[in-house]
Coordinates of N, CA and C in Angstrom, one line a residue:
Chain A
M274 N 0.7 -1.4 -0.1 CA -0.1 -0.1 0.0 C 0.8 1.4 0.0
S275 N 0.2 2.1 -0.5 CA 1.0 3.5 -1.1 C 0.4 4.8 -0.4
Y276 N 0.9 5.8 0.0 CA 0.2 6.9 0.3 C 0.2 7.8 -0.6
Y277 N -0.2 8.5 -1.6 CA -0.4 9.6 -2.3 C -0.3 11.1 -2.2
L278 N 0.7 11.7 -1.8 CA 0.6 13.3 -1.3 C 0.4 13.8 -2.6
I279 N -0.5 15.0 -2.5 CA -0.8 16.1 -3.6 C -0.1 17.3 -2.9
F280 N 0.0 17.8 -3.9 CA 1.1 19.2 -3.5 C 0.3 20.2 -4.4
T281 N 0.3 21.6 -3.7 CA 0.0 22.5 -4.3 C 1.5 23.1 -5.6
K282 N 0.4 24.1 -6.9 CA 1.5 24.2 -7.6 C 2.8 25.2 -6.8
E283 N 2.8 25.5 -5.7 CA 3.8 26.4 -5.0 C 4.6 25.3 -3.8
G284 N 4.4 24.1 -4.1 CA 5.3 22.8 -3.6 C 4.5 22.6 -1.8
S285 N 3.6 23.3 -1.5 CA 2.9 22.7 0.0 C 2.0 21.9 0.0
F286 N 2.1 21.0 0.8 CA 1.0 19.8 0.9 C -0.4 19.9 1.1
N287 N -1.1 19.4 0.6 CA -2.3 19.9 0.2 C -3.3 18.5 0.9
C288 N -3.1 17.4 0.4 CA -4.0 16.3 1.0 C -3.3 15.0 0.8
F289 N -3.4 13.7 0.7 CA -3.6 12.5 0.0 C -4.8 11.6 0.9
T290 N -4.0 10.3 -0.2 CA -4.6 9.2 -0.3 C -4.2 8.0 -0.4
K291 N -5.0 6.9 0.0 CA -4.5 5.7 -0.2 C -4.7 5.2 -1.2
D292 N -5.6 5.5 -1.9 CA -6.6 4.9 -2.7 C -6.4 5.8 -4.3
K293 N -6.1 4.5 -5.2 CA -5.8 5.0 -6.8 C -6.7 5.4 -7.3
K294 N -7.8 4.9 -7.1 CA -8.8 5.4 -8.1 C -9.6 6.6 -7.3
I295 N -9.2 7.3 -6.1 CA -9.6 8.5 -5.6 C -8.8 9.4 -6.0
L296 N -7.5 8.7 -6.1 CA -6.2 10.0 -6.6 C -6.8 10.3 -8.0
K297 N -6.9 9.4 -8.7 CA -7.3 9.4 -10.3 C -8.6 11.0 -10.1
K298 N -9.4 10.2 -9.7 CA -10.7 11.0 -9.8 C -10.5 12.4 -9.0
Y299 N -9.6 13.0 -8.2 CA -9.2 14.1 -7.5 C -8.5 14.7 -8.7
L300 N -7.1 14.0 -9.2 CA -6.6 15.0 -10.1 C -7.4 15.7 -11.3
K301 N -8.6 14.4 -11.7 CA -9.3 15.0 -12.9 C -9.9 16.2 -12.6
E302 N -10.8 16.1 -11.4 CA -11.7 17.1 -11.0 C -10.9 18.4 -11.0
R303 N -10.1 18.3 -10.9 CA -9.1 20.1 -10.9 C -8.3 19.8 -11.8
N304 N -8.2 18.9 -12.6 CA -7.4 19.2 -14.0 C -5.6 19.4 -13.5
I305 N -5.5 18.7 -12.3 CA -4.2 18.8 -11.8 C -3.3 17.7 -12.2
D306 N -2.2 18.1 -13.0 CA -0.8 17.8 -13.2 C -0.5 16.4 -11.9
K307 N -0.3 15.3 -12.5 CA 0.3 14.3 -11.6 C 1.7 14.0 -11.2
Y308 N 2.7 15.4 -11.7 CA 3.4 15.6 -10.8 C 3.5 16.4 -9.8
N309 N 2.1 16.7 -9.4 CA 1.6 17.4 -7.9 C 1.8 16.1 -6.8
V310 N 2.1 15.1 -7.7 CA 2.0 13.9 -6.6 C 3.2 13.4 -6.3
L311 N 3.2 12.7 -4.8 CA 4.8 12.2 -4.6 C 3.9 11.0 -3.9
K312 N 4.4 9.9 -4.4 CA 4.3 8.3 -3.8 C 5.1 7.7 -3.0
I313 N 4.5 7.4 -1.9 CA 5.7 7.3 -0.4 C 5.0 5.7 -0.3
K314 N 5.9 5.2 0.0 CA 5.0 3.3 0.0 C 5.0 3.6 1.4
D315 N 4.0 2.7 2.1 CA 3.8 2.3 3.8 C 4.9 2.5 4.6
R316 N 5.7 1.5 4.0 CA 6.9 1.2 5.3 C 8.0 2.6 5.3
D317 N 7.6 3.9 4.4 CA 8.6 4.8 4.3 C 8.1 5.6 5.2
M318 N 6.8 5.5 5.6 CA 6.0 6.2 6.3 C 6.2 6.3 7.6
T319 N 6.7 7.2 8.2 CA 7.0 7.4 9.9 C 5.1 7.8 10.3
E320 N 5.6 7.2 11.3 CA 4.1 7.0 12.6 C 3.9 8.9 12.4
K321 N 5.2 9.6 12.7 CA 4.9 10.8 13.3 C 4.3 11.6 11.5
L322 N 4.6 11.2 10.9 CA 4.3 11.9 9.6 C 3.3 11.6 9.1
K323 N 2.7 10.3 9.2 CA 1.0 9.8 9.0 C 0.3 10.5 10.2
K324 N 0.8 10.7 11.4 CA -0.1 11.2 11.7 C 0.0 13.3 11.9
S325 N 0.8 13.4 11.2 CA 0.9 14.8 10.9 C -0.1 15.2 9.6
I326 N -0.6 13.8 8.9 CA -1.3 14.7 7.7 C -3.1 13.8 7.6
E327 N -3.0 13.3 8.6 CA -4.6 12.2 8.6 C -5.3 12.8 8.6
Y328 N -5.7 14.1 8.9 CA -6.9 15.1 9.1 C -7.0 15.5 7.8
E329 N -6.0 15.2 6.9 CA -6.5 16.0 5.4 C -6.2 15.0 4.0
E330 N -6.9 13.7 4.6 CA -7.0 12.8 3.6 C -8.5 12.7 2.9
I331 N -8.2 12.7 1.8 CA -9.4 12.9 0.7 C -10.6 12.1 0.8
F332 N -12.0 12.8 0.6 CA -13.2 12.1 1.3 C -14.0 12.1 0.2
V333 N -15.1 11.7 -0.2 CA -16.5 12.1 -1.0 C -17.5 12.5 -0.4
S334 N -17.6 14.0 -1.0 CA -18.6 14.5 -0.1 C -19.2 15.1 -1.3
Y335 N -20.8 15.7 -1.5 CA -21.5 15.8 -2.4 C -21.0 15.6 -4.1
G336 N -20.8 14.2 -4.5 CA -20.3 14.1 -5.3 C -19.2 14.1 -5.9
V337 N -18.5 14.8 -5.3 CA -16.7 14.8 -5.7 C -15.8 14.6 -4.4
C338 N -14.6 14.6 -4.8 CA -13.3 14.3 -3.6 C -13.1 15.5 -3.4
M339 N -12.8 15.1 -1.8 CA -12.6 16.6 -1.4 C -11.6 16.1 0.1
C340 N -11.0 17.2 0.0 CA -10.1 17.4 1.6 C -10.6 18.4 2.6
A341 N -10.4 17.9 3.8 CA -10.7 19.4 5.2 C -10.7 20.1 5.1
S342 N -9.4 21.0 4.5 CA -9.0 22.4 3.8 C -9.9 23.1 2.5
E343 N -10.4 22.1 1.8 CA -11.2 22.4 1.0 C -12.7 22.4 1.3
E344 N -13.3 21.5 2.4 CA -14.5 21.6 2.8 C -14.7 22.6 4.0
E345 N -13.4 23.0 4.5 CA -13.5 24.3 5.2 C -13.4 25.9 4.4
Y346 N -12.8 25.8 3.3 CA -13.1 26.9 2.5 C -14.3 26.7 1.9
L347 N -15.4 25.8 1.4 CA -16.5 25.5 0.9 C -17.1 26.4 1.8
F348 N -17.2 26.2 3.3 CA -18.2 26.8 3.9 C -17.9 28.5 4.0
E349 N -16.8 28.4 4.4 CA -15.9 29.7 4.7 C -16.6 30.7 3.8
S350 N -16.4 30.3 2.5 CA -17.1 31.3 1.5 C -18.7 31.4 1.1
L351 N -18.8 30.2 1.5 CA -20.8 30.2 1.3 C -21.2 30.9 2.4
Y352 N -20.6 31.3 3.4 CA -20.8 32.2 4.6 C -20.8 33.6 3.9
T353 N -19.5 33.4 3.5 CA -19.4 35.0 3.0 C -20.0 35.4 1.6
L354 N -20.8 34.4 1.1 CA -21.6 34.7 -0.1 C -22.8 35.3 0.2
E355 N -23.4 34.4 1.7 CA -24.4 34.8 2.0 C -24.6 36.4 2.6
N356 N -23.4 36.6 3.7 CA -23.3 37.8 4.2 C -23.4 39.0 3.3
E357 N -22.7 39.0 2.1 CA -22.2 40.2 1.0 C -23.8 40.4 0.4
A358 N -24.2 38.4 -0.1 CA -25.8 39.0 -1.0 C -26.7 39.3 0.0
K359 N -26.9 39.1 1.1 CA -27.5 40.4 2.0 C -27.6 41.4 2.1
Y360 N -26.2 41.7 2.2 CA -26.2 43.6 2.6 C -26.4 44.1 1.0
Y361 N -25.9 43.7 0.0 CA -26.1 44.5 -1.3 C -27.4 44.1 -2.2
I362 N -28.0 42.9 -1.8 CA -29.6 42.9 -1.9 C -30.3 43.7 -1.0
E363 N -30.2 44.1 0.3 CA -30.9 44.8 0.8 C -31.1 46.5 0.6
T364 N -29.3 46.7 0.1 CA -29.0 47.8 -1.0 C -30.3 48.1 -1.9
L365 N -29.8 46.9 -2.4 CA -30.5 47.2 -3.9 C -32.5 47.8 -3.8
I366 N -33.1 46.8 -2.9 CA -34.3 47.0 -2.6 C -33.8 48.4 -2.0
R367 N -33.7 49.0 -1.4 CA -33.6 50.4 -0.5 C -33.7 51.2 -2.4
Y368 N -32.8 51.2 -3.2 CA -32.3 52.0 -4.3 C -33.7 51.6 -5.0
F369 N -34.9 50.5 -5.2 CA -36.2 50.7 -5.7 C -36.8 51.7 -5.5
K370 N -36.8 52.5 -4.7 CA -37.4 53.6 -4.7 C -37.1 54.9 -5.1
Y371 N -36.0 54.8 -5.4 CA -35.6 55.6 -6.8 C -36.0 55.5 -8.1
L372 N -35.8 54.1 -8.3 CA -36.6 53.6 -9.6 C -38.1 53.9 -10.1
K373 N -38.7 54.2 -11.6 CA -40.0 54.6 -11.3 C -40.1 52.8 -12.3
F374 N -41.1 52.7 -11.8 CA -42.1 51.3 -12.1 C -43.2 51.3 -12.6
S375 N -43.7 50.7 -14.2 CA -45.1 50.5 -14.0 C -45.7 49.9 -13.1
K376 N -47.3 49.9 -13.4 CA -47.9 49.1 -12.0 C -47.7 47.4 -12.0
K377 N -47.6 47.2 -13.0 CA -47.4 45.7 -13.4 C -46.2 45.4 -13.2
E378 N -45.1 46.3 -13.2 CA -43.6 46.3 -12.9 C -43.4 46.1 -11.2
E379 N -44.1 46.9 -10.6 CA -43.9 46.7 -9.3 C -44.5 45.8 -8.7
K380 N -45.6 45.3 -9.3 CA -46.2 43.9 -9.0 C -45.0 42.6 -8.7
I381 N -44.3 42.8 -9.6 CA -43.0 41.6 -9.9 C -42.3 42.2 -8.4
V382 N -42.2 43.5 -8.6 CA -40.7 44.0 -8.1 C -41.3 43.6 -6.0
E383 N -42.9 43.8 -6.4 CA -43.1 43.7 -4.5 C -42.9 42.2 -4.0
S384 N -43.4 41.0 -5.3 CA -42.9 39.5 -5.3 C -42.0 39.3 -5.1
F385 N -41.0 39.9 -5.3 CA -39.0 39.7 -5.9 C -39.2 40.2 -4.5
I386 N -38.9 41.0 -3.8 CA -39.0 41.4 -2.8 C -39.2 40.3 -1.6
E387 N -40.7 40.2 -1.5 CA -40.9 39.1 -0.4 C -40.1 37.6 -0.6
K388 N -40.2 37.2 -1.6 CA -39.3 35.8 -1.6 C -37.5 35.9 -1.8
I389 N -37.1 36.8 -1.9 CA -35.6 37.2 -1.7 C -35.6 37.4 0.0
I390 N -36.1 38.4 0.6 CA -36.4 38.4 1.9 C -36.2 37.0 2.5
N391 N -37.1 36.3 1.9 CA -37.6 34.9 2.6 C -36.4 33.8 2.4
I392 N -35.6 34.1 1.4 CA -34.7 33.1 1.1 C -33.3 33.8 2.0
I393 N -33.2 35.3 1.9 CA -31.6 35.4 3.0 C -32.1 35.2 4.0
N394 N -33.2 35.2 4.6 CA -33.3 34.9 6.3 C -33.8 33.4 6.4
T395 N -33.6 32.8 5.8 CA -34.1 31.3 5.7 C -32.5 30.8 6.4
C396 N -32.0 29.7 7.6 CA -31.0 29.3 7.6 C -31.2 27.7 7.3
D397 N -30.5 27.5 6.4 CA -31.1 25.9 5.5 C -30.3 25.9 3.9
D398 N -29.0 25.2 4.4 CA -28.4 24.8 3.6 C -28.7 24.3 2.0
E399 N -29.8 23.7 2.5 CA -30.6 22.9 1.2 C -31.3 24.2 0.1
K400 N -31.5 25.3 0.9 CA -31.8 26.2 -0.5 C -30.6 26.6 -1.6
Y401 N -29.3 26.1 -1.3 CA -28.6 26.0 -2.4 C -28.1 25.1 -3.3
N402 N -27.7 25.2 -4.2 CA -27.8 24.1 -5.1 C -25.9 24.2 -4.8
I403 N -26.0 22.9 -3.8 CA -24.6 22.7 -3.3 C -23.6 22.2 -4.2
D404 N -24.0 21.3 -5.2 CA -23.3 20.3 -6.4 C -22.5 21.5 -7.0
K405 N -23.1 22.3 -7.7 CA -23.0 23.6 -8.5 C -21.7 24.3 -7.6
Y406 N -22.3 24.7 -6.7 CA -21.2 25.7 -6.0 C -19.7 24.6 -5.3
V407 N -20.1 23.5 -5.1 CA -18.6 22.8 -4.9 C -18.0 22.7 -5.9
Q408 N -18.4 22.5 -7.2 CA -17.6 22.5 -8.2 C -17.1 24.0 -8.4
R409 N -17.6 25.1 -8.4 CA -16.8 26.4 -9.0 C -15.8 26.7 -7.6
I410 N -16.3 26.2 -6.4 CA -15.4 26.7 -5.3 C -14.0 25.7 -5.7
I411 N -14.2 24.3 -6.1 CA -13.3 23.4 -6.6 C -12.2 24.1 -7.3
R412 N -12.7 24.9 -8.5 CA -11.5 25.4 -9.3 C -11.1 26.6 -8.8
N413 N -12.1 27.4 -8.1 CA -11.2 28.7 -7.7 C -10.3 28.2 -6.1
F414 N -10.2 27.3 -5.6 CA -9.4 26.9 -4.3 C -7.9 26.5 -5.0
W415 N -8.1 26.1 -6.5 CA -6.9 25.3 -7.1 C -6.3 26.8 -8.0
V416 N -7.6 27.3 -8.7 CA -6.5 28.3 -9.0 C -6.3 29.6 -8.1
E417 N -6.7 30.0 -6.9 CA -6.1 30.6 -6.1 C -4.9 30.1 -5.3
E418 N -4.6 29.1 -5.2 CA -3.9 28.5 -4.6 C -2.4 28.7 -5.2
Chain T
M39 N -22.4 66.5 -2.2 CA -21.8 65.9 -3.3 C -22.9 66.4 -4.2
A40 N -22.0 67.0 -5.8 CA -22.7 67.7 -6.5 C -23.8 66.2 -7.2
K41 N -24.7 66.8 -8.2 CA -25.5 66.3 -8.2 C -25.2 64.8 -9.6
D42 N -24.3 65.5 -10.2 CA -23.7 64.7 -11.4 C -23.1 63.1 -10.7
E43 N -22.1 63.7 -9.9 CA -21.7 62.5 -9.0 C -22.7 61.8 -8.4
I44 N -23.9 62.0 -7.9 CA -24.6 61.3 -7.1 C -25.4 60.6 -7.8
I45 N -25.6 61.0 -9.5 CA -26.2 59.8 -9.9 C -25.3 58.9 -10.6
K46 N -24.1 59.4 -10.7 CA -22.8 58.9 -11.6 C -22.8 57.5 -10.2
N47 N -22.7 57.5 -9.0 CA -22.3 56.6 -8.2 C -23.7 55.8 -8.1
F48 N -24.5 56.5 -7.9 CA -26.2 55.6 -7.9 C -26.1 54.7 -9.2
I49 N -25.9 55.0 -10.4 CA -25.8 53.9 -11.1 C -24.5 53.2 -11.3
K50 N -23.8 53.3 -10.7 CA -22.8 52.3 -10.7 C -23.2 51.6 -9.5
D51 N -23.3 51.7 -8.4 CA -23.5 50.8 -7.5 C -25.1 50.1 -7.8
L52 N -25.9 50.6 -8.8 CA -27.1 49.7 -9.2 C -26.6 48.7 -10.1
K53 N -25.6 48.6 -10.7 CA -25.2 47.8 -11.5 C -24.8 46.4 -10.9
Y54 N -23.6 47.0 -9.7 CA -22.8 46.4 -9.0 C -24.0 45.2 -7.7
N55 N -24.8 45.9 -7.7 CA -26.0 45.2 -6.8 C -26.7 44.6 -7.2
I56 N -27.3 44.3 -9.0 CA -28.0 43.7 -9.7 C -26.9 42.1 -10.0
D57 N -25.5 43.2 -10.2 CA -24.7 41.9 -10.7 C -24.6 40.8 -9.3
V58 N -24.6 41.5 -7.9 CA -24.4 40.5 -6.8 C -25.6 39.5 -7.0
L59 N -26.6 40.0 -6.5 CA -27.9 39.2 -6.7 C -27.7 38.2 -8.2
E60 N -27.5 38.4 -9.2 CA -27.4 37.5 -10.3 C -26.9 36.5 -9.7
N61 N -25.6 36.5 -9.4 CA -24.4 35.5 -9.0 C -25.2 35.0 -7.7
F62 N -26.0 35.6 -6.3 CA -26.1 34.5 -5.7 C -27.3 33.9 -5.9
I63 N -28.4 34.4 -7.1 CA -29.3 33.3 -7.5 C -28.6 32.3 -8.8
S64 N -27.9 32.5 -9.0 CA -27.0 31.6 -10.1 C -27.2 30.0 -8.7
Y65 N -27.0 30.4 -7.4 CA -26.3 29.4 -6.8 C -27.4 28.7 -5.8
L66 N -28.6 29.2 -6.0 CA -30.0 28.9 -5.5 C -30.4 27.5 -5.9
N67 N -31.0 26.5 -5.1 CA -31.7 25.4 -5.8 C -33.1 26.0 -5.7
L68 N -33.5 26.3 -7.6 CA -34.9 26.9 -7.5 C -35.4 25.8 -8.4
S69 N -36.8 25.9 -8.4 CA -38.0 25.0 -9.2 C -37.3 25.8 -10.7
E70 N -38.2 25.4 -11.6 CA -38.3 25.9 -12.8 C -38.9 27.3 -12.8
K71 N -39.8 27.3 -12.5 CA -40.9 28.0 -12.3 C -40.3 29.5 -11.5
D72 N -39.6 29.2 -10.4 CA -38.4 30.0 -9.7 C -37.8 30.8 -10.6
K73 N -36.8 30.1 -11.0 CA -35.7 29.9 -12.3 C -36.6 30.9 -13.2
E74 N -37.4 30.8 -13.7 CA -38.4 31.8 -14.7 C -38.7 33.2 -14.4
F75 N -39.2 33.5 -12.8 CA -39.3 34.1 -11.9 C -38.2 35.4 -11.8
Y76 N -37.1 34.5 -11.3 CA -35.9 35.4 -11.0 C -35.1 36.1 -12.4
D77 N -34.8 34.8 -13.8 CA -35.1 35.4 -14.8 C -35.8 37.3 -15.2
K78 N -36.9 36.9 -15.0 CA -37.9 38.0 -15.6 C -37.4 39.0 -14.5
V79 N -37.0 39.0 -13.2 CA -37.0 40.0 -12.1 C -35.5 40.8 -12.8
L80 N -34.4 39.7 -13.2 CA -33.0 40.3 -13.5 C -33.4 41.2 -14.8
K81 N -34.1 40.5 -15.6 CA -34.1 41.2 -16.9 C -34.7 42.9 -16.8
L82 N -35.6 42.6 -15.7 CA -36.3 44.0 -15.9 C -35.2 44.9 -15.3
L83 N -34.7 44.4 -13.9 CA -33.8 45.2 -13.5 C -32.9 45.8 -14.5
K84 N -31.6 45.0 -15.4 CA -30.9 45.1 -16.0 C -31.7 46.3 -17.3
S85 N -32.7 45.8 -17.9 CA -33.6 46.8 -18.3 C -33.4 48.3 -17.7
K86 N -34.3 48.7 -16.6 CA -33.9 50.0 -15.7 C -32.6 50.4 -15.8
Y87 N -31.8 49.3 -15.4 CA -29.9 50.1 -15.3 C -29.9 50.8 -16.7
K88 N -30.2 49.9 -17.8 CA -29.5 50.1 -19.5 C -30.3 51.3 -20.2
N89 N -31.6 51.8 -19.2 CA -32.2 52.7 -19.8 C -31.7 54.1 -19.1
I90 N -31.7 53.9 -17.6 CA -31.2 55.2 -17.0 C -30.0 55.7 -17.3
K91 N -28.6 54.2 -17.8 CA -27.5 54.7 -18.0 C -27.0 55.7 -19.2
K92 N -28.5 55.3 -20.1 CA -28.5 55.5 -21.6 C -29.1 56.9 -21.9
S93 N -29.5 56.9 -20.7 CA -30.5 58.4 -20.7 C -29.5 59.8 -20.5
N94 N -29.8 61.0 -21.1 CA -29.3 62.1 -20.8 C -29.9 62.6 -19.9
S95 N -29.3 64.2 -19.3 CA -29.8 64.7 -18.2 C -31.5 65.3 -18.1
D96 N -32.0 65.1 -19.5 CA -33.6 65.5 -20.0 C -34.3 64.2 -19.7
D97 N -33.8 63.1 -19.9 CA -34.7 61.8 -19.9 C -34.7 61.2 -18.9
L98 N -33.3 61.7 -17.8 CA -33.4 60.8 -16.8 C -34.3 60.6 -15.9
G99 N -35.4 61.6 -15.6 CA -36.3 61.8 -14.9 C -37.2 60.8 -15.4
K100 N -37.0 60.4 -16.4 CA -38.5 59.2 -16.6 C -37.7 58.0 -16.2
H101 N -37.0 57.6 -15.8 CA -36.6 56.4 -15.4 C -36.2 56.3 -13.9
L102 N -36.1 57.7 -12.8 CA -35.4 58.3 -11.6 C -36.5 59.0 -11.4
R103 N -36.4 58.8 -10.0 CA -37.2 59.8 -9.2 C -35.9 60.9 -8.5
L104 N -35.5 61.5 -9.7 CA -34.2 62.4 -8.9 C -34.0 63.1 -8.2
K105 N -35.5 63.7 -8.1 CA -35.3 64.7 -6.7 C -35.1 64.1 -5.6
K106 N -36.1 62.7 -5.6 CA -35.6 62.1 -4.0 C -34.5 61.6 -3.8
L107 N -33.9 61.4 -5.0 CA -32.4 60.6 -5.1 C -31.3 61.5 -4.7
I108 N -31.2 62.9 -4.9 CA -30.6 64.2 -4.8 C -30.9 64.4 -3.3
K109 N -32.0 64.5 -3.1 CA -32.4 64.9 -1.7 C -32.0 63.7 -0.8
D110 N -32.0 63.0 -0.9 CA -32.0 62.0 0.3 C -30.1 62.0 0.4
N111 N -29.5 62.0 -0.8 CA -27.9 62.0 -0.7 C -27.6 63.0 -0.3
K112 N -28.4 64.0 -0.6 CA -27.5 65.4 0.2 C -27.9 65.1 2.1
K113 N -29.0 64.5 2.3 CA -29.2 64.4 3.6 C -28.3 63.6 4.3
D114 N -27.8 62.9 3.5 CA -26.5 61.9 4.0 C -25.7 62.1 4.2
D115 N -25.0 63.5 3.3 CA -24.1 64.2 3.4 C -23.9 65.4 4.9
D116 N -25.1 65.9 4.7 CA -25.4 66.8 5.9 C -25.1 66.3 7.3
R117 N -25.3 64.8 7.6 CA -25.1 63.9 8.8 C -24.2 63.9 9.8

């Protein structure tokens, strides 16, 4: 059995797996080169090293492979998205009083305000298309790295 | 703040807020009916923005409550 350690472009350790299929899936999902991977046989891994990396083992969640740091980044950025959206959408709603709308348009806008406020104030992760969000975050995570 | 600057900032902010809204909506789990509704809202808001942006000072009043916008911004400046 071997450990497959995955490194960022800058050379810092990111995550690992012991499963070759998971490794292939992870690399393919992110379009990562195999040269970012270091293979170490289990007998060459010290207990200290195994312990230091154990929390970054790749797992499958939301239909993709990810590691703990990516999952943390996912939820942090979701939190940021929601808070920023709340601020700017509330500002947009305040701006409506300066725009001229027809009666028909006013009805659409009123309905919109009711729906969007309800969404923003709902604490439920299921309101998001998590699969789509995960795909975008994973791409950005590796671009930013 | 000068009237022209107030209007310029409003138009810039309006665009940014609409973009944020569009981005946020793109991540939501929506039914087809809701998707259509939000597409309609975005289309309406973008059309409002475009009309305001291409208006000259004589036409702005057709799309904007100019007096209120200027008055409220001057009130904020005085605070």
